[in-house]
Amino acid sequence: MADQFDPGVELNGQAPSAQAQIDVICGPLINFKNMDVTPASSVWRGSVLIVTKPGQTLPQLLLRQAGPVGDSAAVNGAASARQEIAIDGLRLYEDPEKAFWRFSLAVTLESYESRWEYHIPGFQYADSPDVAAPWDFVVPSASQSMRLMFHSCNGFSVGTDMDAWLGPSLWNDVLRVHAQKPFHAMIGGGDQLYNDGIRVDGPLKPWTAIGNPHKRRAHDFNNAMRAECDEYYYANYVRWYSTEPFKAANGRIPQINIWDDHDIIDGFGSYTDHFMRCSVFRGIGGVAFKYYCLFQHHIAPPKSTYTTDAPQTMQAINGTAGADPRQLENTYVLEDQPEDDSWIIGRRPGPYVEERSRNLYMRLGKRIAFVGVDARTERTRHQVNYPDTYDDIFARLEREVSAAAGDIRHLVVLLGVPIAYPRLAWLENILSSPLIAPIRLLNKRFGFAGGFFNQFDGQVDLLDDLDDHYTARQHKRERRLFIQRLQDFAKAHSVRVTILGGDVHLAAIGRFYSNPKLGLQSDNDARYMVNIVSSAITNKPPPKAVANLLAQRNKIHHMDADTDETLMDMFDRQPGGQEKSASWNKVTMPSRNYACITEVDPPVPNEDGSVPQSSSAIEHLPKDGHSPLHKAEAEAGSSYSAADGFSNGSGVYGGLDVSIRVEIDPQNREGATDGYGFSIPALNYIASQDSTRRSSRSRSLRPRSSQSQAQNKSARPQTATN
């Protein structure tokens, strides 16, 4: 089969046969899939997707190595001309309006960082006379970890003043940094686009306007409504993924994505359960999943999605309980393909989407492993993921790190929302209290305070955002057990865990760390986990008053008796000298931003064979996390060596350099930024230095009986926890 990640057919210097014109609607979009790592070789695997008009001849992609990158060229000499590899497209889906084609790539890593170039003979944009130029991407050397770019919230909320926020300008800065020091992958933390307009100027507008919430919940989702929603989601993907400069990045920096609520609709999963189970929400969840599979993961969608007039679509069994023949009229859907090994697929469907969750595991080069948690498919107001999904994720991690035989030194965990973040429990209490009831009644009868309540379940609009957070009161136990399992993994394998999270439309650096009374330096502290919060790359930030309020709520929290958490001082000055927040606020930055993450190469041995050592240890540990916990935190900010996003050599050997690139002026179409940086030290865990008082503790995220809860409560030390 042409799509089985084989390197294709070498053309032996011969020109390919002439290709008919390929009328392209959208693309190309390049994804990273995974790596095959053996003692003998490492193979990078990815895919390219194009969307064409239907009825095209079989498209073909031609791939060749264009030579070493940067300093590698000087070491390796001039690159010789490489033979092209021909890769046939595989049709994933086709209907009377469009066809989706995937080209699967397999690239053997060299001893040097290398650039690969691809083009598609006959490629012609259907709506433009311009001839597409070749595209290129960069892969690491066999001994190198991937250089990463992280972003989230790549779109605009309904009602945004588009004159004040001039499109996805920050992608211009991404491309500038990429040109100086290429990214090997860009990680999308959710909300890669915003589909919320479906209820404002799309097919859900009449449904949203139904005043009676009971009638709204009881409304059916028939095939005609599904078809209208299908067209909306498809057109919105094409529009956004064809918008420059995001479009240019899509074809050159391989993507890794998870989804979040705006990929479906604002707040999906976090409204009240009886409303989330309504047919319209279940229906749009299925349609959004279809195009999430195609555009963001390059895999075939389910054959049918949920409608109320086709009973066979209303309960998921391996996708759907049965295909609706109406949805397959003049339509082709690829079937019987083996699942890619990057997936960790949930054991049962989500409560509101008739599909199983799709979590990710990938090897990001030599020393970095990656897990992306699908925190939307299984989400309810009281749950982020099923307990067995966590079990499967950690089982996969154990297998992979054992097979890597000590090579993996970092684990990057991608979550849709921050997990080390200030609490707003007092605001939750107010917004869910009986005090709101009279205002809600006035809203229902007279439209009073219309913007304060959402149009779906009638609750305070801000509540779904608060309920989404791991720090919300109903997620506290799940959050704590998840972090403790990550701590145990870090200890067992001496692997540094770093967490990525977006959603909140500002930048911050949260971190968990050992209670200072344990006397652990960060180099040896398995509980030291940084949460890089980077959001939004396109959406507008919150008012500076909100950022300052969060900074005021930046307390020291005791997750358990041995683990504390708080935000780190990072933003030592205002970007471009323009006031973004109060001068005293150094922990939250309300401006559009994205993050760059680069492993600092392990040290090169000296001539005498000795290996240079680096330590982040500080002479006196602080009393709490409001002060720097290691040297790189003490130096964090705009003058740090890695702040610009492409410099390296911070001296934290084997650690991670982190840069947050912050937009200076949203009116600047070039996306000019200021950078802020610090480093995360590698972990050298020494069990004898960890004077934990607990000899064992449960790591199961499964519900406990009331008796076991009582026993556990009586056995644990009483501390202030969150």
XYZ file of C-alpha atoms in Angstrom:
722
model
C 0.000 0.000 0.000
C 1.380 3.395 -0.983
C 0.699 4.995 2.391
C 2.593 2.645 4.697
C 5.314 5.127 5.672
C 7.732 3.710 3.195
C 10.289 6.034 1.665
C 8.611 5.923 -1.701
C 10.150 5.307 -5.080
C 13.504 6.767 -6.052
C 13.406 8.370 -9.448
C 17.108 7.687 -10.102
C 17.598 11.121 -11.524
C 14.792 10.695 -14.060
C 12.139 13.386 -14.349
C 8.721 12.224 -13.166
C 6.020 11.746 -15.720
C 3.985 14.863 -16.435
C 1.242 15.421 -13.891
C -2.185 16.797 -14.642
C -3.114 19.993 -12.847
C -4.106 19.421 -9.200
C -6.733 21.977 -8.166
C -5.919 22.662 -4.515
C -8.380 24.287 -2.109
C -6.194 24.250 1.019
C -2.710 23.148 1.992
C -0.166 21.855 2.149
C -0.258 21.138 5.894
C 2.681 19.203 7.324
C 2.485 17.104 10.492
C 5.005 15.237 12.616
C 3.845 11.704 13.479
C 6.558 9.911 15.477
C 10.063 8.474 15.297
C 11.282 4.916 14.944
C 14.449 4.697 17.034
C 16.778 1.695 16.930
C 20.477 1.349 17.810
C 21.218 1.359 14.095
C 19.113 4.279 12.876
C 16.377 6.794 13.619
C 13.529 7.439 11.192
C 11.410 10.611 11.310
C 7.808 10.047 10.219
C 5.345 12.687 9.168
C 2.620 13.525 6.686
C 1.503 16.239 4.293
C -2.186 16.971 3.646
C -3.820 18.791 0.752
C -7.498 19.470 0.124
C -8.441 19.440 -3.554
C -11.466 19.667 -5.732
C -13.070 16.243 -6.210
C -12.307 13.998 -9.142
C -8.554 14.695 -9.308
C -6.034 12.286 -10.721
C -3.828 10.600 -8.130
C -1.512 13.365 -6.812
C 2.139 12.678 -6.127
C 4.613 14.375 -3.795
C 8.324 14.575 -4.619
C 10.715 14.725 -1.666
C 14.457 15.265 -1.537
C 17.066 16.216 1.007
C 18.313 19.755 0.425
C 21.395 19.356 2.629
C 22.641 20.301 6.094
C 21.325 23.272 8.081
C 23.385 26.132 9.471
C 26.656 25.149 11.126
C 26.174 21.578 9.961
C 26.936 22.681 6.409
C 30.401 23.878 7.390
C 31.135 20.634 9.187
C 29.706 18.347 6.562
C 30.723 20.225 3.452
C 28.498 21.214 0.572
C 25.471 18.998 0.109
C 25.440 16.833 -2.930
C 22.380 16.738 -5.125
C 19.959 14.176 -3.749
C 17.617 11.969 -5.701
C 13.939 12.718 -5.390
C 11.572 10.265 -3.770
C 8.070 9.947 -5.206
C 5.215 9.402 -2.759
C 1.679 8.698 -3.928
C -1.216 10.416 -2.207
C -3.735 8.401 -0.223
C -7.332 9.597 -0.430
C -8.799 9.921 3.063
C -12.175 11.397 2.209
C -14.067 12.712 -0.809
C -17.524 14.140 -1.375
C -18.998 16.228 -4.221
C -17.279 19.377 -2.900
C -13.746 18.322 -1.886
C -11.179 15.569 -1.441
C -8.530 15.111 1.263
C -5.185 13.531 0.305
C -2.383 12.445 2.616
C 1.248 11.861 1.682
C 3.135 9.860 4.311
C 6.817 10.737 4.728
C 9.671 8.719 6.187
C 13.086 10.348 6.593
C 16.201 8.689 7.976
C 18.035 11.035 10.347
C 21.625 11.878 9.505
C 24.602 12.799 11.665
C 23.698 16.427 10.933
C 20.525 18.535 11.119
C 19.068 18.430 7.613
C 16.604 20.318 5.452
C 14.126 18.476 3.251
C 12.298 19.956 0.301
C 9.032 18.806 -1.252
C 6.721 19.805 -4.070
C 3.612 18.425 -5.735
C 3.682 18.340 -9.540
C 0.664 20.049 -11.077
C -0.165 21.849 -7.810
C -2.366 24.864 -8.536
C -4.518 26.774 -6.084
C -8.094 26.604 -7.300
C -8.783 30.253 -6.442
C -5.455 31.756 -7.497
C -3.300 31.821 -10.648
C -0.138 31.784 -8.534
C 2.108 28.756 -8.950
C 3.096 27.294 -5.599
C 6.810 27.208 -4.832
C 8.468 24.188 -3.209
C 8.182 23.885 0.578
C 10.794 22.708 3.029
C 11.058 21.463 6.602
C 13.927 20.636 8.951
C 14.603 17.460 10.926
C 17.098 17.077 13.776
C 20.279 15.053 13.595
C 20.247 11.522 14.995
C 21.907 12.787 18.199
C 19.739 15.893 18.599
C 16.463 16.583 20.385
C 13.804 18.572 18.591
C 13.573 22.326 18.841
C 9.962 23.196 19.636
C 7.560 26.073 19.220
C 4.415 26.042 21.407
C 1.251 28.060 20.817
C -2.443 28.083 21.695
C -5.630 30.096 21.109
C -4.941 30.717 17.432
C -8.139 32.564 16.564
C -10.532 35.246 17.729
C -13.393 35.119 20.206
C -16.786 36.274 19.012
C -17.079 40.055 19.282
C -13.356 40.857 19.128
C -12.579 44.313 17.758
C -10.737 43.332 14.591
C -9.501 46.881 14.075
C -7.569 46.642 17.340
C -6.192 43.110 16.797
C -4.887 42.811 13.272
C -5.088 39.123 12.503
C -2.510 36.406 13.186
C 0.466 38.803 13.002
C 2.625 36.900 15.481
C 3.104 34.126 12.934
C 5.397 36.577 11.094
C 7.662 36.495 14.133
C 7.461 32.696 14.252
C 8.672 32.568 10.656
C 11.495 35.059 11.390
C 12.765 32.957 14.291
C 12.343 29.794 12.214
C 14.495 31.318 9.463
C 17.326 31.996 11.942
C 17.099 28.745 13.877
C 14.519 26.305 12.508
C 11.829 24.689 14.615
C 11.535 20.941 14.149
C 7.897 20.944 15.312
C 5.179 23.351 16.396
C 2.894 22.168 19.168
C -0.705 23.378 19.123
C -2.171 23.311 22.604
C -5.795 23.595 21.522
C -8.034 26.174 19.865
C -6.033 25.979 16.633
C -9.033 27.841 15.233
C -12.241 29.294 16.692
C -15.526 27.770 15.545
C -17.701 29.809 17.941
C -19.192 31.824 15.073
C -21.417 28.849 14.253
C -23.894 30.195 16.832
C -23.612 33.867 15.771
C -23.674 33.858 11.980
C -23.808 30.126 11.293
C -26.424 27.356 11.260
C -26.834 27.324 15.052
C -28.005 30.938 15.183
C -31.771 30.077 15.112
C -31.266 27.358 17.713
C -29.297 29.682 19.990
C -32.082 32.249 19.714
C -34.692 29.869 21.185
C -35.607 31.568 24.447
C -36.898 28.556 26.339
C -33.934 26.453 27.568
C -36.088 23.313 27.713
C -37.051 23.690 24.043
C -33.414 24.328 23.209
C -32.323 21.134 24.961
C -35.071 19.087 23.289
C -34.283 20.335 19.779
C -33.371 17.578 17.369
C -30.216 17.399 15.244
C -31.370 15.905 11.985
C -29.336 15.216 8.883
C -30.208 18.563 7.297
C -28.865 20.433 10.339
C -25.798 18.200 10.381
C -25.087 18.983 6.726
C -25.297 22.732 7.401
C -22.937 22.425 10.368
C -20.625 20.217 8.328
C -20.338 22.915 5.678
C -19.677 25.573 8.323
C -16.840 23.689 10.032
C -15.221 22.765 6.718
C -15.393 26.319 5.337
C -14.054 27.811 8.567
C -11.066 25.420 8.543
C -10.295 26.287 4.924
C -10.615 30.014 5.585
C -8.359 30.024 8.641
C -5.770 27.533 7.426
C -5.451 29.577 4.231
C -4.844 32.866 6.090
C -1.319 34.249 5.923
C 1.101 34.146 7.629
C -0.341 31.108 9.454
C -0.687 29.424 6.064
C 3.051 29.719 5.381
C 3.950 28.142 8.721
C 1.542 25.239 8.102
C 3.547 24.009 5.125
C 7.008 24.345 6.677
C 6.874 23.576 10.405
C 5.498 20.099 11.222
C 2.481 20.309 13.517
C 1.529 18.328 16.655
C -1.967 19.167 17.888
C -4.536 18.443 20.552
C -7.954 20.066 20.539
C -9.811 22.198 23.059
C -13.272 23.715 23.330
C -13.045 26.377 20.592
C -12.092 23.690 18.055
C -15.715 22.620 18.691
C -17.529 25.554 20.340
C -16.816 27.733 23.355
C -17.176 25.829 26.645
C -17.890 22.414 25.116
C -17.740 19.827 27.887
C -18.006 22.252 30.793
C -21.674 23.199 30.693
C -24.188 21.412 32.920
C -24.493 17.711 32.152
C -28.187 17.729 31.188
C -27.479 20.464 28.646
C -24.273 18.912 27.302
C -26.252 15.732 26.520
C -28.660 17.574 24.251
C -28.745 16.439 20.633
C -27.373 19.639 19.124
C -24.234 19.580 21.251
C -23.673 15.879 20.601
C -24.181 16.545 16.904
C -21.713 19.393 16.541
C -19.232 17.423 18.667
C -19.284 14.713 16.005
C -18.937 17.119 13.069
C -16.082 18.990 14.767
C -14.332 15.674 15.433
C -14.587 14.798 11.733
C -12.681 17.875 10.609
C -10.308 17.739 13.574
C -9.268 14.281 12.329
C -8.792 15.460 8.756
C -7.184 18.889 9.090
C -5.267 18.521 12.341
C -4.235 14.831 12.272
C -4.443 13.754 8.615
C -6.507 10.658 9.377
C -9.799 9.451 7.930
C -12.898 10.510 9.862
C -15.737 8.271 11.059
C -18.052 7.198 8.248
C -21.011 8.885 9.939
C -21.551 11.386 12.714
C -24.435 11.773 15.161
C -27.939 12.712 14.019
C -31.292 12.197 15.681
C -32.937 10.802 12.545
C -30.443 7.947 12.101
C -30.487 5.735 15.226
C -27.389 3.857 14.094
C -25.262 6.998 14.636
C -26.424 7.629 18.191
C -24.154 5.238 20.085
C -20.468 4.804 19.381
C -18.929 1.382 18.906
C -15.467 1.688 17.355
C -16.392 5.059 15.963
C -20.095 4.781 15.211
C -22.639 2.039 15.815
C -23.413 2.024 12.110
C -23.134 4.111 8.980
C -25.945 6.392 7.862
C -26.371 5.754 4.115
C -27.519 9.338 3.569
C -24.166 10.649 4.833
C -22.351 8.333 2.413
C -24.205 9.351 -0.741
C -21.555 10.214 -3.376
C -19.005 10.119 -0.557
C -15.862 8.061 -0.016
C -14.310 7.451 3.413
C -11.084 5.474 3.785
C -11.541 2.369 5.951
C -9.520 -0.427 7.544
C -6.322 1.527 8.086
C -4.071 0.574 11.002
C -3.886 3.199 13.727
C -0.672 5.186 13.814
C 1.513 4.291 16.795
C 1.458 7.867 18.059
C -2.057 7.336 19.419
C -3.093 6.326 22.916
C -6.792 5.772 22.259
C -9.343 5.825 25.072
C -11.130 2.612 25.946
C -14.671 3.974 25.580
C -16.428 6.948 24.022
C -16.655 10.317 25.683
C -19.895 11.360 27.356
C -20.827 13.988 24.746
C -18.769 13.078 21.657
C -19.556 9.677 20.190
C -15.846 8.886 19.854
C -12.962 7.656 21.964
C -10.308 10.116 23.118
C -7.103 10.408 21.126
C -4.065 11.104 23.276
C -0.578 11.328 21.784
C 2.802 9.794 22.505
C 5.795 10.827 20.400
C 9.556 10.732 20.610
C 10.841 14.240 19.930
C 14.373 13.398 18.910
C 17.127 11.858 20.980
C 16.294 12.783 24.578
C 12.725 14.198 24.695
C 9.495 12.227 24.979
C 6.101 13.863 24.522
C 2.557 13.162 25.712
C -0.451 15.178 24.541
C -3.521 14.628 26.703
C -6.898 14.840 24.947
C -8.635 16.722 27.735
C -11.790 17.524 25.747
C -13.333 14.277 24.438
C -13.886 12.794 27.921
C -14.459 16.083 29.745
C -17.452 16.870 31.884
C -17.972 19.592 34.428
C -16.640 17.190 37.073
C -14.022 15.214 35.127
C -11.153 15.924 32.766
C -10.290 12.351 31.759
C -11.393 8.832 32.643
C -9.177 7.051 35.235
C -8.291 4.291 32.747
C -7.089 6.895 30.240
C -4.452 8.014 32.762
C -3.575 4.358 33.341
C -3.038 3.811 29.613
C -0.932 6.974 29.266
C 1.413 5.981 32.089
C 1.611 2.374 30.885
C 2.726 3.658 27.475
C 5.285 5.944 29.099
C 6.734 3.087 31.112
C 7.103 0.942 27.986
C 8.696 3.717 25.957
C 11.185 4.924 28.554
C 12.236 1.351 29.282
C 12.785 0.655 25.587
C 14.828 3.868 25.267
C 17.409 2.437 27.689
C 18.263 5.709 29.403
C 18.195 8.025 26.367
C 15.044 9.896 27.417
C 15.893 12.717 29.846
C 12.859 14.992 29.390
C 9.118 14.400 29.228
C 7.006 17.224 27.767
C 3.324 16.965 28.739
C 0.789 18.969 26.733
C -2.476 19.982 28.418
C -5.264 22.177 27.095
C -5.270 24.445 30.158
C -2.679 25.398 32.804
C -2.291 23.117 35.803
C -0.019 25.288 38.011
C -2.020 28.501 38.095
C -3.563 30.953 40.591
C -6.873 29.968 42.202
C -10.101 31.861 41.693
C -12.208 29.786 44.080
C -13.712 32.908 45.629
C -14.992 33.967 42.199
C -16.382 30.479 41.541
C -18.235 30.626 44.842
C -19.793 33.994 44.041
C -20.832 33.105 40.485
C -22.447 29.815 41.558
C -24.055 31.169 44.722
C -27.789 31.868 45.350
C -26.927 35.580 45.052
C -26.916 35.177 41.265
C -30.412 33.665 41.092
C -32.381 36.972 41.033
C -30.150 38.349 38.281
C -30.613 35.112 36.285
C -34.414 35.453 36.605
C -34.270 39.032 35.303
C -32.085 37.815 32.448
C -34.583 35.118 31.437
C -37.592 37.452 31.554
C -36.228 40.776 30.387
C -32.729 40.111 28.996
C -31.127 41.993 31.879
C -27.302 41.616 31.970
C -27.427 39.661 28.710
C -23.670 39.522 28.257
C -23.203 38.121 31.755
C -24.981 34.803 31.007
C -24.204 32.339 28.230
C -26.760 31.471 25.564
C -26.648 27.729 26.172
C -27.418 26.614 29.729
C -28.182 30.044 31.192
C -25.301 29.936 33.659
C -22.864 32.789 34.263
C -20.732 32.928 31.133
C -17.419 32.951 32.988
C -18.246 29.758 34.900
C -17.481 27.401 32.003
C -13.969 28.879 31.770
C -13.409 28.508 35.512
C -14.803 24.953 35.481
C -12.379 24.111 32.677
C -9.361 24.726 34.904
C -7.549 21.935 36.710
C -7.509 24.259 39.712
C -11.335 24.356 39.836
C -12.610 22.772 43.033
C -14.274 19.815 41.274
C -10.986 18.842 39.564
C -8.709 19.169 42.606
C -8.374 15.483 43.411
C -7.891 14.431 39.779
C -5.267 17.132 39.387
C -3.365 16.155 42.531
C -3.237 12.463 41.646
C -2.108 13.234 38.095
C 0.762 15.412 39.330
C 1.776 12.793 41.907
C 1.911 10.119 39.200
C 4.141 12.399 37.125
C 6.354 12.869 40.189
C 6.678 9.115 40.627
C 7.526 8.707 36.935
C 10.208 11.400 37.218
C 11.726 9.694 40.275
C 11.665 6.205 38.793
C 13.488 7.234 35.608
C 15.292 10.479 36.536
C 13.349 12.252 33.784
C 12.534 15.941 34.026
C 8.819 16.633 33.454
C 7.801 19.928 31.824
C 4.149 20.844 31.247
C 2.711 23.020 28.473
C -0.670 24.724 28.835
C -2.525 27.542 27.079
C -6.138 28.752 27.065
C -5.859 31.744 29.437
C -4.712 34.397 26.899
C -1.660 35.500 28.825
C 1.877 34.268 29.494
C 3.160 32.921 32.810
C 5.549 30.343 34.258
C 4.046 28.156 36.968
C 5.937 25.438 38.756
C 5.580 22.646 41.272
C 8.551 22.010 43.560
C 9.500 20.273 46.789
C 8.576 22.046 49.977
C 11.758 23.956 50.931
C 11.859 22.168 54.280
C 13.035 19.079 52.367
C 16.209 20.924 51.341
C 16.288 19.784 47.694
C 18.094 21.693 44.948
C 16.156 21.824 41.657
C 18.769 19.669 39.897
C 17.833 16.821 42.233
C 14.163 17.647 42.764
C 11.797 15.314 40.898
C 8.863 17.426 42.067
C 10.243 20.470 40.236
C 7.972 20.662 37.182
C 7.581 23.846 35.177
C 4.222 24.691 33.600
C 4.942 26.921 30.587
C 1.757 28.942 30.065
C 1.700 30.478 26.587
C -1.527 31.967 25.246
C -2.751 33.470 22.994
C -0.810 33.644 19.764
C -3.748 35.334 17.988
C -6.696 36.008 20.311
C -6.817 39.202 22.321
C -5.369 39.125 25.867
C -7.438 39.930 28.956
C -7.412 43.471 30.385
C -4.326 44.257 32.440
C -6.565 44.545 35.511
C -7.333 40.819 35.191
C -3.635 39.974 34.843
C -2.878 42.053 37.915
C -5.674 40.354 39.860
C -4.187 36.959 39.016
C -0.784 38.207 40.152
C -2.313 39.293 43.454
C -3.767 35.801 43.840
C -0.345 34.227 43.249
C -0.142 32.562 46.640
C 2.052 29.695 47.805
C -0.154 26.618 47.487
C 0.548 23.314 49.201
C -0.578 20.615 46.792
C 0.377 17.986 49.352
C 2.662 17.812 52.379
C 5.787 17.713 50.188
C 4.819 19.741 47.104
C 4.353 23.499 46.799
C 3.453 25.553 43.758
C 3.357 29.157 42.587
C 4.157 31.364 39.591
C 7.721 32.502 38.907
C 8.952 36.069 38.396
C 9.728 36.270 34.676
C 8.679 39.596 33.177
C 11.243 42.074 34.471
C 10.170 44.896 32.140
C 7.339 45.862 29.825
C 7.698 44.697 26.185
C 8.853 47.553 23.991
C 8.421 49.882 26.942
C 4.641 49.765 26.455
C 2.624 49.276 29.619
C 0.986 45.842 29.635
C 0.529 45.413 33.379
C 1.497 47.061 36.663
C 5.246 47.516 37.194
C 5.087 45.273 40.277
C 3.480 42.414 38.314
C 6.324 40.198 37.103
C 4.368 36.917 36.892
C 1.577 37.436 34.319
C 1.931 39.087 30.899
C -1.358 40.039 29.170
C -0.119 40.225 25.605
C -0.160 37.892 22.617
C 2.750 35.453 22.790
C 4.233 32.058 21.948
C 7.024 29.917 23.398
C 10.297 28.471 22.084
C 11.836 25.394 23.769
C 15.351 24.206 22.952
C 17.394 21.496 24.622
C 20.853 22.646 25.664
C 23.235 20.121 24.159
C 25.038 17.804 26.553
C 28.621 18.972 27.171
C 31.457 18.055 24.819
C 34.270 16.222 26.673
C 37.504 18.124 27.258
C 40.767 17.058 25.629
C 41.666 15.107 28.744
C 38.396 13.186 28.548
C 36.765 14.967 31.458
C 33.198 16.180 31.004
C 32.296 19.793 31.860
C 29.682 19.978 34.579
C 26.972 22.533 35.166
C 24.827 23.028 38.220
C 21.813 25.221 38.819
C 22.259 24.964 42.584
C 22.052 28.136 44.635
C 23.919 28.659 47.889
C 20.868 29.126 50.099
C 17.487 27.702 49.265
C 14.670 30.265 49.627
C 11.908 29.934 52.156
C 9.296 29.697 49.378
C 8.765 29.818 45.626
C 8.277 33.569 45.473
C 12.073 33.646 45.245
C 14.233 31.920 42.600
C 14.661 28.183 43.151
C 17.851 27.862 41.064
C 20.372 30.006 39.194
C 18.502 30.129 35.885
C 15.379 31.363 37.663
C 17.456 34.065 39.381
C 18.646 35.260 35.956
C 15.225 34.910 34.249
C 13.893 37.745 32.157
C 14.577 39.873 29.113
C 18.376 39.796 29.459
C 18.688 36.008 29.776
C 20.873 34.400 27.109
C 18.008 32.393 25.595
C 15.395 35.161 25.772
C 15.402 35.874 22.030
C 14.263 32.339 21.191
C 17.158 31.329 18.969
C 20.316 31.895 21.009
C 21.672 28.872 22.834
C 24.472 27.997 25.185
C 22.948 29.068 28.489
C 25.320 26.640 30.167
C 22.547 24.517 31.680
C 23.884 21.356 30.031
C 21.167 18.890 29.131
C 18.422 21.259 30.318
C 15.801 23.155 28.355
C 16.095 26.794 27.310
C 12.687 28.487 27.325
C 11.756 31.748 25.648
C 8.406 33.542 25.707
C 8.137 35.867 22.715
C 5.711 38.673 23.625
C 4.039 40.992 21.114
C 4.933 44.654 21.528
C 2.127 46.327 19.568
C -0.981 44.590 18.138
C -1.159 47.308 15.469
C 2.197 46.186 14.081
C 1.427 43.766 11.244
C 4.991 42.432 11.332
C 4.411 40.978 14.809
C 7.478 42.504 16.478
C 8.203 40.932 19.868
C 10.335 41.145 22.979
C 11.705 37.957 24.492
C 11.892 36.681 28.074
C 13.843 33.570 28.970
C 15.131 31.118 31.552
C 16.240 27.483 31.666
C 14.923 24.265 33.179
C 17.723 22.063 34.547
C 17.902 18.373 33.718
C 17.008 16.039 36.573
C 19.648 14.115 38.471
C 17.408 12.364 40.965
C 19.093 10.825 43.992
C 16.623 8.909 46.106
C 18.654 9.199 49.309
C 18.417 13.004 49.112
C 14.639 12.978 48.937
C 13.646 12.808 52.583
C 9.961 12.278 51.895
C 7.982 11.235 54.910
C 5.624 8.997 52.984
C 6.764 5.484 52.228
C 3.909 4.856 49.804
C 0.763 6.398 48.463
C -1.999 5.497 46.053
C -1.674 6.738 42.507
C -5.007 5.501 41.210
C -7.307 8.146 39.786
C -10.276 5.838 40.273
C -13.140 6.916 42.546
C -12.753 5.766 46.127
C -15.434 4.506 48.451
C -16.470 6.785 51.298
C -14.806 4.380 53.721
C -11.459 4.458 51.934
C -11.696 8.246 51.687
C -12.199 8.491 55.423
C -9.306 6.129 56.113
C -7.037 8.088 53.791
C -8.033 11.400 55.363
C -7.247 10.169 58.847
C -3.893 8.738 57.769
C -2.575 11.846 55.983
C -0.972 14.816 57.743
C -3.280 17.816 57.938
C -1.807 20.556 55.743
C -3.151 23.452 53.765
C -3.854 21.950 50.352
C -5.475 23.141 47.175
